[in-house]
Short mmCIF file of C-alpha atoms in Angstrom, two decimals:
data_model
loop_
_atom_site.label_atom_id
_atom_site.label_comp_id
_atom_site.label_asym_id
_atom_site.label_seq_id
_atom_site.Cartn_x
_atom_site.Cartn_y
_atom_site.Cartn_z
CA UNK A 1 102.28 130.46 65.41
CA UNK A 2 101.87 132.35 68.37
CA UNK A 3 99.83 129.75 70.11
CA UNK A 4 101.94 127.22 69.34
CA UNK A 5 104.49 129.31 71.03
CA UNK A 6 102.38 129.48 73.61
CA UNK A 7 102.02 125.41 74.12
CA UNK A 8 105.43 125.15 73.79
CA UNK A 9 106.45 127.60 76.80
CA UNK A 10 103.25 125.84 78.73
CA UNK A 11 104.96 122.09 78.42
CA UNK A 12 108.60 124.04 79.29
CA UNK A 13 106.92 124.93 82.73
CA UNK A 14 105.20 121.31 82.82
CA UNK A 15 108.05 119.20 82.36
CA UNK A 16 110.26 122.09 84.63
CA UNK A 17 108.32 121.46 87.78
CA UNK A 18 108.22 117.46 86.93
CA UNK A 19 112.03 117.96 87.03
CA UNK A 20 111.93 120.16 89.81
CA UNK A 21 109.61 117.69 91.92
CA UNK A 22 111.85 114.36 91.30
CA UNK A 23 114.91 116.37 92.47
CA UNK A 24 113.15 118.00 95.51
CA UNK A 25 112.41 113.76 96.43
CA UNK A 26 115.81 112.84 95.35
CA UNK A 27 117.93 115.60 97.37
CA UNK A 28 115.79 115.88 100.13
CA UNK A 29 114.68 112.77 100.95
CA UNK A 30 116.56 110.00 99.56
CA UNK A 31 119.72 111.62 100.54
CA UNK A 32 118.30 112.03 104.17
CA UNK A 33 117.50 108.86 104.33
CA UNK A 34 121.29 107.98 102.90
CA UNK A 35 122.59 110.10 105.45
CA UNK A 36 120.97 108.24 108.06
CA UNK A 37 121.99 104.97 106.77
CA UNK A 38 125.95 105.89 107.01
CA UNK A 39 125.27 107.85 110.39
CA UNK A 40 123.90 103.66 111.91
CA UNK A 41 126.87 102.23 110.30
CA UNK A 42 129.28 104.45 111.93
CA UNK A 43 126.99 104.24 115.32
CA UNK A 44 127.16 100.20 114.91
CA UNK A 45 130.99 100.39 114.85
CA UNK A 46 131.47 102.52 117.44
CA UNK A 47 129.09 100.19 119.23
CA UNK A 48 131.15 97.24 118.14
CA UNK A 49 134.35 98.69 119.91
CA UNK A 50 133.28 100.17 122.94
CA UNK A 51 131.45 96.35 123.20
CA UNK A 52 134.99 94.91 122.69
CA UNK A 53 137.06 97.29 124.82
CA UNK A 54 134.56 96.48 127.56
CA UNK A 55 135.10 92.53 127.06
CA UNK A 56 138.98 93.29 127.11
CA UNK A 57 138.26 94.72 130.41
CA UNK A 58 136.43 91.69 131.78
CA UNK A 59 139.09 89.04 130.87
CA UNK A 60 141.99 91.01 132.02
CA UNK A 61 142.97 90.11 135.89
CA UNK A 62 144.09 93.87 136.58
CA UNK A 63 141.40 95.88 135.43
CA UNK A 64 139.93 98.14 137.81
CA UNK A 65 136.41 97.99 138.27
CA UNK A 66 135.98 101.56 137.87
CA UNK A 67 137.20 101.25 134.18
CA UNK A 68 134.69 98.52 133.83
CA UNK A 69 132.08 100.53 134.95
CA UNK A 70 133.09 103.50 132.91
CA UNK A 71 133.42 101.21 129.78
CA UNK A 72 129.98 100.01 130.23
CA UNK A 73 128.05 103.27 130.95
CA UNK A 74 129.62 104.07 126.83
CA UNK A 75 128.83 100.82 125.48
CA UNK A 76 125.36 101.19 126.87
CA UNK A 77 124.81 104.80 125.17
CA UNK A 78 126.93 104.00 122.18
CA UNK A 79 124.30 100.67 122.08
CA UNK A 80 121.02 103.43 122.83
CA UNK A 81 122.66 105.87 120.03
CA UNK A 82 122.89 102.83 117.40
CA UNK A 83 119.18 101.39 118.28
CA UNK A 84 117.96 104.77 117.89
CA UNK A 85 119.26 105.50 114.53
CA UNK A 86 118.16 101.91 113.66
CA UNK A 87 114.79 102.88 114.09
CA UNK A 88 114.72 106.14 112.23
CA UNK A 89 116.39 104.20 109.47
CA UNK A 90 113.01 101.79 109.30
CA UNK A 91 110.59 104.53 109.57
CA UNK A 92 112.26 106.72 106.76
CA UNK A 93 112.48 104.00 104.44
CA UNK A 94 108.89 103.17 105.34
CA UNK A 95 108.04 107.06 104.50
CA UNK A 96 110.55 107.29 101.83
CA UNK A 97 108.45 104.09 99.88
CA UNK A 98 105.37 105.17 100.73
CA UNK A 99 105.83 109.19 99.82
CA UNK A 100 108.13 107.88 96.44
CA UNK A 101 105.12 106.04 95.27
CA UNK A 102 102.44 109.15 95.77
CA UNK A 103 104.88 112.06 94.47
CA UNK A 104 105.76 110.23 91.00
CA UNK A 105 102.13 109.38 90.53
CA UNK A 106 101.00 112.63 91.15
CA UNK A 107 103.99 114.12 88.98
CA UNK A 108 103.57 111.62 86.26
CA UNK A 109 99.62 111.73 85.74
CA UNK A 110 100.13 115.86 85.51
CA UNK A 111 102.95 115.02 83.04
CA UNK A 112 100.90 112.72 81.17
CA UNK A 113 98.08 115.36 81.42
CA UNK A 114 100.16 118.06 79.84
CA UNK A 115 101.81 115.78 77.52
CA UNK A 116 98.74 114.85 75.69
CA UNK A 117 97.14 118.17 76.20
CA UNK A 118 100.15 119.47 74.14
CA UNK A 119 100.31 116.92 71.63
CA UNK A 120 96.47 116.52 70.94
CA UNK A 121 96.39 120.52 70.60
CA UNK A 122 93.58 120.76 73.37
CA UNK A 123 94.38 123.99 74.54
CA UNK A 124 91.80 123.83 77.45
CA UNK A 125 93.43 120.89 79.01
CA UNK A 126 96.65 122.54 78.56
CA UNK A 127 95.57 125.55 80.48
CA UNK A 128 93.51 123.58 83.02
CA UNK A 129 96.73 121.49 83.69
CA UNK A 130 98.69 124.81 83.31
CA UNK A 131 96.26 126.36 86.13
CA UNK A 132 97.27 123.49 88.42
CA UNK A 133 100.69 124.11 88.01
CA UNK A 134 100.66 127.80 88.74
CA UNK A 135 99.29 127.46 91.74
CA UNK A 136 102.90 125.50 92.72
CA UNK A 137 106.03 126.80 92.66
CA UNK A 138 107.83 126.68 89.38
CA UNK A 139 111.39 127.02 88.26
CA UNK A 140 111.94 129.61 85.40
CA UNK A 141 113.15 129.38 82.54
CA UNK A 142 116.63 129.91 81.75
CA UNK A 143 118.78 130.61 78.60
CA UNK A 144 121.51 128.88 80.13
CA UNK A 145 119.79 125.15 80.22
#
């Protein structure tokens, strides 16, 4: 009884650091990568109207070429701040595919591992993947979840 005890407690901590890994990529990453998105969108409109301010400029007879000037220099940064922010968008995507695809591999073949280490009753594979997971950090266990 103990040892199934045992097992059971070992698959807890298994399926606690699977948890713990797909939230790490989930709050960490995706929502990075989120935050980026919403951070181009609101450079691309601020783009969009210090590009039409600056066009009001040019048709109107009146307008002081200083203005124009000055409404240019901040269309041209608010245009550098928006390409900029377009780019990190493509490379975190490009990380965020390539990094999503490694960590749930990795996290589901040592679930898988555990799984039917547990349910076969090979206690050697359970330790060995137990052993693997030690050496990473793991969540405790709490009464409260």
């Amino acid at each position: 009884m103990l040892r199934i005890a045992n097992h059971a407690a070992a698959l807890d901590n298994c399926l606690r650091y699977f948890q713990s890994a797909v939230e790490t990529l989930y709050e960490k990453t995706i929502v990075d990568t989120l935050e980026t998105i919403n951070a181009t969108e609101a450079a691309r409109i601020e783009f969009d109207v210090c590009r039409h301010e600056l066009e009001a400029l040019h048709s109107q007879a009146t307008a002081s070429p200083t203005a124009i000037h000055v409404a240019g220099e901040k269309a041209t940064v608010q245009r550098d701040k928006y390409e900029r922010l377009k780019d990190d968008v493509r490379v975190k995507l490009r990380l965020l595919e390539e990094n999503r695809i490694k960590v749930m591999t990795k996290q589901l073949e040592r679930l898988q591992t555990a799984l039917a280490a547990y349910f076969s009753g090979n206690a050697e594979l359970l330790a060995v993947a137990i052993e693997e997971l030690r050496s990473l950090n793991v969540p405790n266990s709490s009464l409260l979840l």
